[in-house]
Amino acid sequence: FKKLRSPQEFTCNGILHSVAQFVACDDQSLALAGKAVFRNCLVAIRPKSTQKDLPSTYNVTKYLYNQFIDRLEGLKGDITVSEDQIIRNKAHNGA
């Protein structure tokens, strides 16, 4: 078996991140987060979990959307920096 690096403690944000990553990277339906069978699996992993500890479909959707927006903003910043560098290089080289 491949040894996985696991979180050291349970957090609601940690489980939200993990479920969102599972949905996005494994091409799963967003509805999965709301399915009783899936939620029961999460509870089986941590029996002390309550309903409010587990992410809903809405939470996963919102999390993925926010991650996407953050990524786009990062790319926009990278592109802007690249454009500025190109302009400076052209000015420096006399082009």
Short mmCIF file of N, CA and C in Angstrom, two decimals:
data_model
loop_
_atom_site.label_atom_id
_atom_site.label_comp_id
_atom_site.label_asym_id
_atom_site.label_seq_id
_atom_site.Cartn_x
_atom_site.Cartn_y
_atom_site.Cartn_z
N PHE A 1 0.83 -1.19 0.00
CA PHE A 1 0.00 0.00 0.00
C PHE A 1 0.87 1.24 0.00
N LYS A 2 0.39 2.24 -0.67
CA LYS A 2 1.10 3.52 -0.70
C LYS A 2 0.80 4.25 0.61
N LYS A 3 1.84 4.67 1.31
CA LYS A 3 1.65 5.39 2.56
C LYS A 3 1.29 6.83 2.25
N LEU A 4 0.20 7.29 2.82
CA LEU A 4 -0.27 8.65 2.58
C LEU A 4 0.05 9.53 3.77
N ARG A 5 0.37 10.77 3.49
CA ARG A 5 0.56 11.74 4.56
C ARG A 5 -0.83 12.20 4.99
N SER A 6 -1.14 12.04 6.25
CA SER A 6 -2.48 12.36 6.71
C SER A 6 -2.47 13.59 7.61
N PRO A 7 -3.62 14.26 7.71
CA PRO A 7 -3.71 15.41 8.61
C PRO A 7 -3.49 14.95 10.06
N GLN A 8 -2.97 15.83 10.86
CA GLN A 8 -2.69 15.50 12.25
C GLN A 8 -3.92 15.65 13.14
N GLU A 9 -4.89 16.45 12.70
CA GLU A 9 -6.10 16.63 13.49
C GLU A 9 -7.29 16.89 12.56
N PHE A 10 -8.48 16.64 13.07
CA PHE A 10 -9.70 16.87 12.30
C PHE A 10 -10.08 18.34 12.40
N THR A 11 -10.36 18.95 11.26
CA THR A 11 -10.93 20.30 11.24
C THR A 11 -12.02 20.32 10.17
N CYS A 12 -13.00 21.17 10.36
CA CYS A 12 -14.06 21.29 9.36
C CYS A 12 -13.48 21.78 8.03
N ASN A 13 -12.54 22.72 8.09
CA ASN A 13 -11.91 23.21 6.86
C ASN A 13 -11.09 22.12 6.19
N GLY A 14 -10.46 21.28 6.99
CA GLY A 14 -9.67 20.18 6.43
C GLY A 14 -10.54 19.18 5.69
N ILE A 15 -11.68 18.83 6.27
CA ILE A 15 -12.58 17.87 5.62
C ILE A 15 -13.21 18.51 4.38
N LEU A 16 -13.53 19.80 4.45
CA LEU A 16 -14.07 20.50 3.29
C LEU A 16 -13.05 20.48 2.15
N HIS A 17 -11.80 20.80 2.46
CA HIS A 17 -10.74 20.77 1.44
C HIS A 17 -10.61 19.37 0.84
N SER A 18 -10.61 18.35 1.69
CA SER A 18 -10.44 16.97 1.21
C SER A 18 -11.60 16.53 0.33
N VAL A 19 -12.82 16.85 0.74
CA VAL A 19 -14.00 16.46 -0.06
C VAL A 19 -13.99 17.22 -1.38
N ALA A 20 -13.68 18.52 -1.35
CA ALA A 20 -13.63 19.31 -2.58
C ALA A 20 -12.55 18.77 -3.52
N GLN A 21 -11.42 18.41 -2.97
CA GLN A 21 -10.33 17.85 -3.78
C GLN A 21 -10.76 16.52 -4.40
N PHE A 22 -11.44 15.70 -3.62
CA PHE A 22 -11.93 14.42 -4.12
C PHE A 22 -12.92 14.63 -5.27
N VAL A 23 -13.84 15.57 -5.09
CA VAL A 23 -14.85 15.85 -6.13
C VAL A 23 -14.17 16.38 -7.39
N ALA A 24 -13.28 17.35 -7.23
CA ALA A 24 -12.66 18.00 -8.39
C ALA A 24 -11.65 17.11 -9.10
N CYS A 25 -10.81 16.45 -8.34
CA CYS A 25 -9.70 15.69 -8.95
C CYS A 25 -10.10 14.29 -9.40
N ASP A 26 -11.15 13.76 -8.81
CA ASP A 26 -11.58 12.41 -9.17
C ASP A 26 -12.84 12.42 -10.02
N ASP A 27 -13.21 13.62 -10.53
CA ASP A 27 -14.35 13.76 -11.43
C ASP A 27 -15.63 13.20 -10.82
N GLN A 28 -15.87 13.56 -9.56
CA GLN A 28 -17.08 13.11 -8.86
C GLN A 28 -18.16 14.19 -8.97
N SER A 29 -19.39 13.79 -8.76
CA SER A 29 -20.51 14.71 -8.77
C SER A 29 -20.48 15.58 -7.52
N LEU A 30 -20.84 16.86 -7.69
CA LEU A 30 -20.95 17.74 -6.53
C LEU A 30 -22.01 17.24 -5.56
N ALA A 31 -23.00 16.54 -6.07
CA ALA A 31 -24.07 16.02 -5.22
C ALA A 31 -23.57 14.98 -4.23
N LEU A 32 -22.38 14.44 -4.48
CA LEU A 32 -21.83 13.41 -3.61
C LEU A 32 -21.77 13.88 -2.15
N ALA A 33 -21.41 15.14 -1.93
CA ALA A 33 -21.27 15.66 -0.57
C ALA A 33 -22.58 15.59 0.20
N GLY A 34 -23.70 15.64 -0.50
CA GLY A 34 -25.00 15.59 0.17
C GLY A 34 -25.59 14.20 0.30
N LYS A 35 -24.95 13.21 -0.28
CA LYS A 35 -25.46 11.83 -0.24
C LYS A 35 -25.26 11.23 1.14
N ALA A 36 -26.30 10.60 1.65
CA ALA A 36 -26.25 10.01 2.99
C ALA A 36 -25.16 8.95 3.10
N VAL A 37 -24.99 8.15 2.07
CA VAL A 37 -23.99 7.08 2.12
C VAL A 37 -22.58 7.67 2.26
N PHE A 38 -22.30 8.72 1.51
CA PHE A 38 -20.98 9.36 1.59
C PHE A 38 -20.79 10.01 2.95
N ARG A 39 -21.81 10.70 3.43
CA ARG A 39 -21.72 11.35 4.74
C ARG A 39 -21.53 10.31 5.85
N ASN A 40 -22.17 9.16 5.70
CA ASN A 40 -21.99 8.09 6.68
C ASN A 40 -20.55 7.58 6.67
N CYS A 41 -19.93 7.55 5.49
CA CYS A 41 -18.51 7.15 5.41
C CYS A 41 -17.64 8.14 6.19
N LEU A 42 -17.94 9.42 6.05
CA LEU A 42 -17.17 10.43 6.78
C LEU A 42 -17.35 10.28 8.28
N VAL A 43 -18.57 9.97 8.69
CA VAL A 43 -18.83 9.77 10.12
C VAL A 43 -18.13 8.51 10.61
N ALA A 44 -18.08 7.48 9.78
CA ALA A 44 -17.39 6.24 10.17
C ALA A 44 -15.90 6.51 10.40
N ILE A 45 -15.33 7.43 9.65
CA ILE A 45 -13.93 7.78 9.81
C ILE A 45 -13.72 8.54 11.12
N ARG A 46 -14.65 9.40 11.45
CA ARG A 46 -14.58 10.17 12.70
C ARG A 46 -15.96 10.14 13.35
N PRO A 47 -16.20 9.16 14.20
CA PRO A 47 -17.53 8.98 14.79
C PRO A 47 -18.06 10.18 15.58
N LYS A 48 -17.19 11.04 16.08
CA LYS A 48 -17.66 12.19 16.84
C LYS A 48 -18.21 13.31 15.95
N SER A 49 -18.17 13.12 14.65
CA SER A 49 -18.64 14.16 13.73
C SER A 49 -20.13 14.40 13.89
N THR A 50 -20.51 15.66 13.73
CA THR A 50 -21.93 16.02 13.72
C THR A 50 -22.28 16.52 12.32
N GLN A 51 -23.55 16.73 12.07
CA GLN A 51 -24.00 17.21 10.76
C GLN A 51 -23.28 18.50 10.36
N LYS A 52 -23.11 19.41 11.33
CA LYS A 52 -22.49 20.70 11.00
C LYS A 52 -21.00 20.57 10.70
N ASP A 53 -20.37 19.47 11.10
CA ASP A 53 -18.96 19.24 10.80
C ASP A 53 -18.73 18.83 9.35
N LEU A 54 -19.75 18.28 8.73
CA LEU A 54 -19.61 17.72 7.39
C LEU A 54 -20.02 18.74 6.33
N PRO A 55 -19.25 18.84 5.25
CA PRO A 55 -19.57 19.82 4.21
C PRO A 55 -20.80 19.42 3.40
N SER A 56 -21.60 20.41 3.07
CA SER A 56 -22.76 20.19 2.22
C SER A 56 -22.35 20.39 0.76
N THR A 57 -23.24 20.06 -0.13
CA THR A 57 -22.99 20.31 -1.55
C THR A 57 -22.73 21.79 -1.79
N TYR A 58 -23.50 22.64 -1.12
CA TYR A 58 -23.32 24.10 -1.24
C TYR A 58 -21.92 24.50 -0.77
N ASN A 59 -21.49 23.98 0.38
CA ASN A 59 -20.16 24.31 0.91
C ASN A 59 -19.05 23.91 -0.07
N VAL A 60 -19.17 22.73 -0.65
CA VAL A 60 -18.16 22.25 -1.59
C VAL A 60 -18.16 23.11 -2.85
N THR A 61 -19.35 23.44 -3.35
CA THR A 61 -19.46 24.29 -4.54
C THR A 61 -18.83 25.65 -4.29
N LYS A 62 -19.17 26.25 -3.16
CA LYS A 62 -18.64 27.57 -2.81
C LYS A 62 -17.11 27.51 -2.64
N TYR A 63 -16.62 26.47 -2.01
CA TYR A 63 -15.18 26.31 -1.81
C TYR A 63 -14.45 26.19 -3.15
N LEU A 64 -14.97 25.34 -4.04
CA LEU A 64 -14.35 25.17 -5.36
C LEU A 64 -14.39 26.47 -6.16
N TYR A 65 -15.49 27.19 -6.09
CA TYR A 65 -15.61 28.47 -6.78
C TYR A 65 -14.56 29.45 -6.27
N ASN A 66 -14.45 29.56 -4.95
CA ASN A 66 -13.48 30.49 -4.36
C ASN A 66 -12.04 30.10 -4.71
N GLN A 67 -11.75 28.80 -4.73
CA GLN A 67 -10.42 28.34 -5.11
C GLN A 67 -10.13 28.70 -6.57
N PHE A 68 -11.13 28.56 -7.42
CA PHE A 68 -10.99 28.89 -8.84
C PHE A 68 -10.71 30.39 -9.01
N ILE A 69 -11.47 31.22 -8.30
CA ILE A 69 -11.28 32.67 -8.38
C ILE A 69 -9.88 33.05 -7.89
N ASP A 70 -9.46 32.45 -6.77
CA ASP A 70 -8.11 32.72 -6.25
C ASP A 70 -7.04 32.34 -7.27
N ARG A 71 -7.24 31.22 -7.93
CA ARG A 71 -6.27 30.76 -8.95
C ARG A 71 -6.23 31.73 -10.13
N LEU A 72 -7.41 32.18 -10.58
CA LEU A 72 -7.46 33.14 -11.69
C LEU A 72 -6.77 34.45 -11.33
N GLU A 73 -6.99 34.92 -10.10
CA GLU A 73 -6.36 36.16 -9.66
C GLU A 73 -4.84 36.00 -9.61
N GLY A 74 -4.38 34.83 -9.17
CA GLY A 74 -2.94 34.56 -9.15
C GLY A 74 -2.36 34.55 -10.55
N LEU A 75 -3.08 33.92 -11.48
CA LEU A 75 -2.62 33.89 -12.87
C LEU A 75 -2.59 35.29 -13.47
N LYS A 76 -3.62 36.08 -13.15
CA LYS A 76 -3.67 37.46 -13.65
C LYS A 76 -2.46 38.24 -13.15
N GLY A 77 -2.12 38.06 -11.88
CA GLY A 77 -0.94 38.72 -11.33
C GLY A 77 0.33 38.28 -12.02
N ASP A 78 0.44 36.98 -12.28
CA ASP A 78 1.62 36.45 -12.98
C ASP A 78 1.74 37.03 -14.39
N ILE A 79 0.61 37.13 -15.07
CA ILE A 79 0.61 37.66 -16.44
C ILE A 79 1.00 39.14 -16.43
N THR A 80 0.48 39.89 -15.46
CA THR A 80 0.80 41.31 -15.35
C THR A 80 2.29 41.49 -15.11
N VAL A 81 2.85 40.70 -14.21
CA VAL A 81 4.29 40.77 -13.93
C VAL A 81 5.07 40.45 -15.19
N SER A 82 4.66 39.43 -15.92
CA SER A 82 5.34 39.05 -17.16
C SER A 82 5.30 40.18 -18.18
N GLU A 83 4.14 40.82 -18.32
CA GLU A 83 4.01 41.94 -19.27
C GLU A 83 4.94 43.08 -18.87
N ASP A 84 4.99 43.39 -17.56
CA ASP A 84 5.87 44.45 -17.08
C ASP A 84 7.33 44.12 -17.36
N GLN A 85 7.70 42.86 -17.18
CA GLN A 85 9.08 42.44 -17.43
C GLN A 85 9.42 42.56 -18.92
N ILE A 86 8.48 42.22 -19.78
CA ILE A 86 8.70 42.33 -21.22
C ILE A 86 8.92 43.79 -21.61
N ILE A 87 8.09 44.67 -21.07
CA ILE A 87 8.21 46.10 -21.37
C ILE A 87 9.56 46.63 -20.89
N ARG A 88 9.96 46.26 -19.66
CA ARG A 88 11.25 46.70 -19.13
C ARG A 88 12.41 46.17 -19.96
N ASN A 89 12.32 44.91 -20.36
CA ASN A 89 13.39 44.32 -21.18
C ASN A 89 13.51 45.01 -22.53
N LYS A 90 12.36 45.33 -23.13
CA LYS A 90 12.39 46.03 -24.42
C LYS A 90 13.01 47.41 -24.26
N ALA A 91 12.64 48.10 -23.19
CA ALA A 91 13.19 49.44 -22.94
C ALA A 91 14.69 49.36 -22.66
N HIS A 92 15.09 48.37 -21.92
CA HIS A 92 16.51 48.20 -21.57
C HIS A 92 17.35 47.84 -22.80
N ASN A 93 16.80 47.05 -23.68
CA ASN A 93 17.52 46.60 -24.88
C ASN A 93 17.40 47.59 -26.04
N GLY A 94 16.66 48.67 -25.82
CA GLY A 94 16.51 49.68 -26.86
C GLY A 94 15.60 49.28 -27.99
N ALA A 95 14.71 48.36 -27.74
CA ALA A 95 13.80 47.90 -28.80
C ALA A 95 12.61 48.80 -28.93
#
